[in-house]
PDB file of C-alpha atoms in Angstrom:
ATOM      1  CA  MET A   1      -5.054   9.115  11.126  1.00  0.00           C
ATOM      2  CA  LYS A   2      -2.783   9.447  14.089  1.00  0.00           C
ATOM      3  CA  ASP A   3       0.886  10.098  13.431  1.00  0.00           C
ATOM      4  CA  GLU A   4       2.262   6.956  15.003  1.00  0.00           C
ATOM      5  CA  LYS A   5       4.654   4.141  14.141  1.00  0.00           C
ATOM      6  CA  PRO A   6       3.797   0.904  12.339  1.00  0.00           C
ATOM      7  CA  VAL A   7       2.768  -1.748  14.849  1.00  0.00           C
ATOM      8  CA  LEU A   8       4.619  -4.750  13.400  1.00  0.00           C
ATOM      9  CA  ALA A   9       7.853  -3.767  15.119  1.00  0.00           C
ATOM     10  CA  ASP A  10       8.925  -7.087  16.672  1.00  0.00           C
ATOM     11  CA  GLU A  11      11.336  -8.847  14.325  1.00  0.00           C
ATOM     12  CA  THR A  12      10.547 -12.214  15.935  1.00  0.00           C
ATOM     13  CA  ILE A  13       6.787 -12.024  15.251  1.00  0.00           C
ATOM     14  CA  GLU A  14       6.068 -12.590  11.564  1.00  0.00           C
ATOM     15  CA  PRO A  15       2.888 -10.987  10.171  1.00  0.00           C
ATOM     16  CA  SER A  16       0.774 -14.150  10.007  1.00  0.00           C
ATOM     17  CA  GLU A  17      -2.956 -14.082   9.351  1.00  0.00           C
ATOM     18  CA  LYS A  18      -3.573 -14.340  13.115  1.00  0.00           C
ATOM     19  CA  VAL A  19      -1.233 -11.423  13.887  1.00  0.00           C
ATOM     20  CA  LEU A  20      -2.743  -9.257  11.143  1.00  0.00           C
ATOM     21  CA  LYS A  21      -6.304 -10.005  12.303  1.00  0.00           C
ATOM     22  CA  GLY A  22      -5.338  -8.985  15.833  1.00  0.00           C
ATOM     23  CA  VAL A  23      -3.808  -5.683  14.769  1.00  0.00           C
ATOM     24  CA  LEU A  24      -6.150  -4.644  11.959  1.00  0.00           C
ATOM     25  CA  LYS A  25      -9.323  -5.803  13.755  1.00  0.00           C
ATOM     26  CA  SER A  26     -12.381  -4.670  11.733  1.00  0.00           C
ATOM     27  CA  VAL A  27     -10.142  -3.557   8.849  1.00  0.00           C
ATOM     28  CA  TYR A  28      -8.671  -7.050   8.338  1.00  0.00           C
ATOM     29  CA  PRO A  29     -11.411  -8.094   5.830  1.00  0.00           C
ATOM     30  CA  ILE A  30     -10.502  -5.053   3.712  1.00  0.00           C
ATOM     31  CA  TYR A  31      -6.822  -6.022   3.796  1.00  0.00           C
ATOM     32  CA  LYS A  32      -7.754  -9.622   2.897  1.00  0.00           C
ATOM     33  CA  GLU A  33      -9.981  -8.465   0.029  1.00  0.00           C
ATOM     34  CA  LEU A  34      -7.123  -6.395  -1.392  1.00  0.00           C
ATOM     35  CA  ILE A  35      -4.594  -9.232  -1.066  1.00  0.00           C
ATOM     36  CA  ASP A  36      -7.005 -11.761  -2.590  1.00  0.00           C
ATOM     37  CA  GLU A  37      -7.642  -9.456  -5.550  1.00  0.00           C
ATOM     38  CA  ILE A  38      -4.024  -8.575  -6.307  1.00  0.00           C
ATOM     39  CA  THR A  39      -2.816 -12.181  -6.029  1.00  0.00           C
ATOM     40  CA  SER A  40      -5.659 -13.486  -8.229  1.00  0.00           C
ATOM     41  CA  GLU A  41      -5.304 -14.483 -11.874  1.00  0.00           C
ATOM     42  CA  ASN A  42      -6.325 -10.918 -12.833  1.00  0.00           C
ATOM     43  CA  TYR A  43      -3.146  -9.357 -11.414  1.00  0.00           C
ATOM     44  CA  LYS A  44      -0.794 -12.195 -10.416  1.00  0.00           C
ATOM     45  CA  LEU A  45       1.101  -9.976  -7.987  1.00  0.00           C
ATOM     46  CA  ASN A  46       3.216 -11.441  -5.197  1.00  0.00           C
ATOM     47  CA  VAL A  47       3.354 -10.228  -1.602  1.00  0.00           C
ATOM     48  CA  GLU A  48       6.689 -10.390   0.204  1.00  0.00           C
ATOM     49  CA  TRP A  49       6.804  -9.644   3.931  1.00  0.00           C
ATOM     50  CA  LYS A  50      10.206  -8.674   5.278  1.00  0.00           C
ATOM     51  CA  TYR A  51      11.499  -7.115   8.467  1.00  0.00           C
ATOM     52  CA  TYR A  52      13.421  -3.915   7.729  1.00  0.00           C
ATOM     53  CA  LYS A  53      15.954  -3.060  10.412  1.00  0.00           C
ATOM     54  CA  ASP A  54      16.292   0.585   9.317  1.00  0.00           C
ATOM     55  CA  GLY A  55      12.584   1.259   9.897  1.00  0.00           C
ATOM     56  CA  LYS A  56      12.324  -1.325  12.670  1.00  0.00           C
ATOM     57  CA  SER A  57       9.142  -2.866  11.279  1.00  0.00           C
ATOM     58  CA  TRP A  58       7.710  -5.459   8.933  1.00  0.00           C
ATOM     59  CA  LEU A  59       6.696  -4.177   5.495  1.00  0.00           C
ATOM     60  CA  CYS A  60       4.956  -5.934   2.655  1.00  0.00           C
ATOM     61  CA  LYS A  61       6.422  -5.368  -0.782  1.00  0.00           C
ATOM     62  CA  VAL A  62       3.941  -6.093  -3.579  1.00  0.00           C
ATOM     63  CA  VAL A  63       5.741  -7.078  -6.759  1.00  0.00           C
ATOM     64  CA  ASN A  64       5.064  -7.998 -10.368  1.00  0.00           C
ATOM     65  CA  LYS A  65       7.915 -10.357 -11.209  1.00  0.00           C
ATOM     66  CA  LYS A  66      10.843  -8.291  -9.860  1.00  0.00           C
ATOM     67  CA  ARG A  67       9.247  -4.853 -10.150  1.00  0.00           C
ATOM     68  CA  THR A  68       7.909  -3.274  -6.959  1.00  0.00           C
ATOM     69  CA  ILE A  69       4.350  -2.047  -7.482  1.00  0.00           C
ATOM     70  CA  PHE A  70       3.618  -0.730  -3.982  1.00  0.00           C
ATOM     71  CA  TRP A  71       4.283  -1.229  -0.265  1.00  0.00           C
ATOM     72  CA  ILE A  72       1.973  -2.046   2.641  1.00  0.00           C
ATOM     73  CA  SER A  73       2.609  -1.056   6.248  1.00  0.00           C
ATOM     74  CA  VAL A  74       0.318  -2.063   9.105  1.00  0.00           C
ATOM     75  CA  TRP A  75      -0.880   0.360  11.771  1.00  0.00           C
ATOM     76  CA  GLU A  76      -3.360   0.013  14.633  1.00  0.00           C
ATOM     77  CA  GLU A  77      -6.733  -0.679  12.954  1.00  0.00           C
ATOM     78  CA  TYR A  78      -5.682   0.455   9.470  1.00  0.00           C
ATOM     79  CA  PHE A  79      -2.969  -0.100   6.895  1.00  0.00           C
ATOM     80  CA  LYS A  80      -1.150   2.147   4.477  1.00  0.00           C
ATOM     81  CA  VAL A  81      -0.301   1.551   0.865  1.00  0.00           C
ATOM     82  CA  ALA A  82       2.561   3.531  -0.625  1.00  0.00           C
ATOM     83  CA  PHE A  83       3.224   3.935  -4.324  1.00  0.00           C
ATOM     84  CA  TYR A  84       6.226   5.697  -5.834  1.00  0.00           C
ATOM     85  CA  PHE A  85       5.909   7.174  -9.321  1.00  0.00           C
ATOM     86  CA  THR A  86       8.235   9.115 -11.581  1.00  0.00           C
ATOM     87  CA  GLU A  87       6.845  12.410 -12.853  1.00  0.00           C
ATOM     88  CA  ASN A  88       6.206  10.670 -16.196  1.00  0.00           C
ATOM     89  CA  PHE A  89       3.088   9.192 -14.547  1.00  0.00           C
ATOM     90  CA  ASP A  90       1.551  12.557 -13.571  1.00  0.00           C
ATOM     91  CA  GLU A  91      -0.806  12.750 -16.554  1.00  0.00           C
ATOM     92  CA  GLN A  92      -1.907   9.113 -16.245  1.00  0.00           C
ATOM     93  CA  ILE A  93      -2.702   9.606 -12.575  1.00  0.00           C
ATOM     94  CA  THR A  94      -4.656  12.832 -13.092  1.00  0.00           C
ATOM     95  CA  ASN A  95      -6.676  11.183 -15.903  1.00  0.00           C
ATOM     96  CA  SER A  96      -7.146   7.814 -14.158  1.00  0.00           C
ATOM     97  CA  GLY A  97     -10.548   8.385 -12.595  1.00  0.00           C
ATOM     98  CA  ILE A  98      -9.244   8.157  -9.035  1.00  0.00           C
ATOM     99  CA  SER A  99     -10.709  10.537  -6.487  1.00  0.00           C
ATOM    100  CA  GLU A 100      -9.820  14.213  -6.609  1.00  0.00           C
ATOM    101  CA  SER A 101      -8.501  14.105  -3.036  1.00  0.00           C
ATOM    102  CA  ILE A 102      -5.954  11.405  -3.935  1.00  0.00           C
ATOM    103  CA  ILE A 103      -4.931  13.242  -7.119  1.00  0.00           C
ATOM    104  CA  LYS A 104      -4.538  16.476  -5.129  1.00  0.00           C
ATOM    105  CA  GLN A 105      -2.429  14.730  -2.498  1.00  0.00           C
ATOM    106  CA  TYR A 106      -0.227  13.172  -5.189  1.00  0.00           C
ATOM    107  CA  MET A 107       0.268  16.438  -7.082  1.00  0.00           C
ATOM    108  CA  GLU A 108       1.173  18.289  -3.864  1.00  0.00           C
ATOM    109  CA  ASN A 109       3.746  15.689  -2.787  1.00  0.00           C
ATOM    110  CA  LYS A 110       7.354  16.662  -3.328  1.00  0.00           C
ATOM    111  CA  PRO A 111       9.554  14.142  -5.155  1.00  0.00           C
ATOM    112  CA  ILE A 112      12.035  12.109  -3.152  1.00  0.00           C
ATOM    113  CA  GLY A 113      14.888  11.976  -5.612  1.00  0.00           C
ATOM    114  CA  LYS A 114      13.205  11.062  -8.900  1.00  0.00           C
ATOM    115  CA  LEU A 115      10.168   9.438  -7.291  1.00  0.00           C
ATOM    116  CA  LYS A 116       6.969  11.065  -6.096  1.00  0.00           C
ATOM    117  CA  PRO A 117       5.248   9.221  -3.218  1.00  0.00           C
ATOM    118  CA  LEU A 118       1.544   8.554  -2.897  1.00  0.00           C
ATOM    119  CA  THR A 119       0.425   7.096   0.431  1.00  0.00           C
ATOM    120  CA  ILE A 120      -3.144   6.082   1.201  1.00  0.00           C
ATOM    121  CA  ASP A 121      -4.431   5.267   4.695  1.00  0.00           C
ATOM    122  CA  VAL A 122      -6.817   2.355   4.179  1.00  0.00           C
ATOM    123  CA  ASN A 123      -9.664   1.809   6.615  1.00  0.00           C
ATOM    124  CA  SER A 124     -12.617   1.320   4.257  1.00  0.00           C
ATOM    125  CA  ASN A 125     -13.204  -0.906   1.257  1.00  0.00           C
ATOM    126  CA  GLU A 126     -14.130   2.080  -0.935  1.00  0.00           C
ATOM    127  CA  LEU A 127     -10.392   2.696  -1.272  1.00  0.00           C
ATOM    128  CA  ILE A 128      -9.711  -0.692  -2.863  1.00  0.00           C
ATOM    129  CA  LYS A 129     -10.965   0.478  -6.270  1.00  0.00           C
ATOM    130  CA  GLU A 130      -8.607   3.476  -6.033  1.00  0.00           C
ATOM    131  CA  ILE A 131      -5.684   1.186  -5.192  1.00  0.00           C
ATOM    132  CA  ILE A 132      -6.560  -1.115  -8.108  1.00  0.00           C
ATOM    133  CA  ARG A 133      -6.565   1.864 -10.497  1.00  0.00           C
ATOM    134  CA  LEU A 134      -3.110   2.857  -9.229  1.00  0.00           C
ATOM    135  CA  ILE A 135      -1.877  -0.731  -9.620  1.00  0.00           C
ATOM    136  CA  ASN A 136      -3.039  -0.684 -13.238  1.00  0.00           C
ATOM    137  CA  ILE A 137      -1.033   2.492 -13.815  1.00  0.00           C
ATOM    138  CA  ARG A 138       2.077   1.199 -12.037  1.00  0.00           C
ATOM    139  CA  LYS A 139       1.978  -2.298 -13.486  1.00  0.00           C
TER     140      LYS A 139
END
């Protein structure tokens, strides 16, 4: 993916369904499938869109009660999900059945403080099952 900035940078334009469809284009159904799944009775997660002045963009925080599970940022024709794990999760992640490329990326990431980031660029629905596995670990 290109190294660019998130596209939801205008504080006055909230990320409505119409806005997200316009930005994500063909990837919007994948985003919608993920949101529908995580907010269903199976997961009962909540999505909270907020404009963050420090990053100058809208981000979606996905939470279970008050605990942050992961973040979503929207880019031109794809979106990113970002998880943050403590090193205590290393073994669970490596044994989770997620793809080797995601495990490799996670293991190579340097911790930020006590948390190790794992960011996935989402532009195909094959990645939803990987995200769901990570949600099950984080939840």
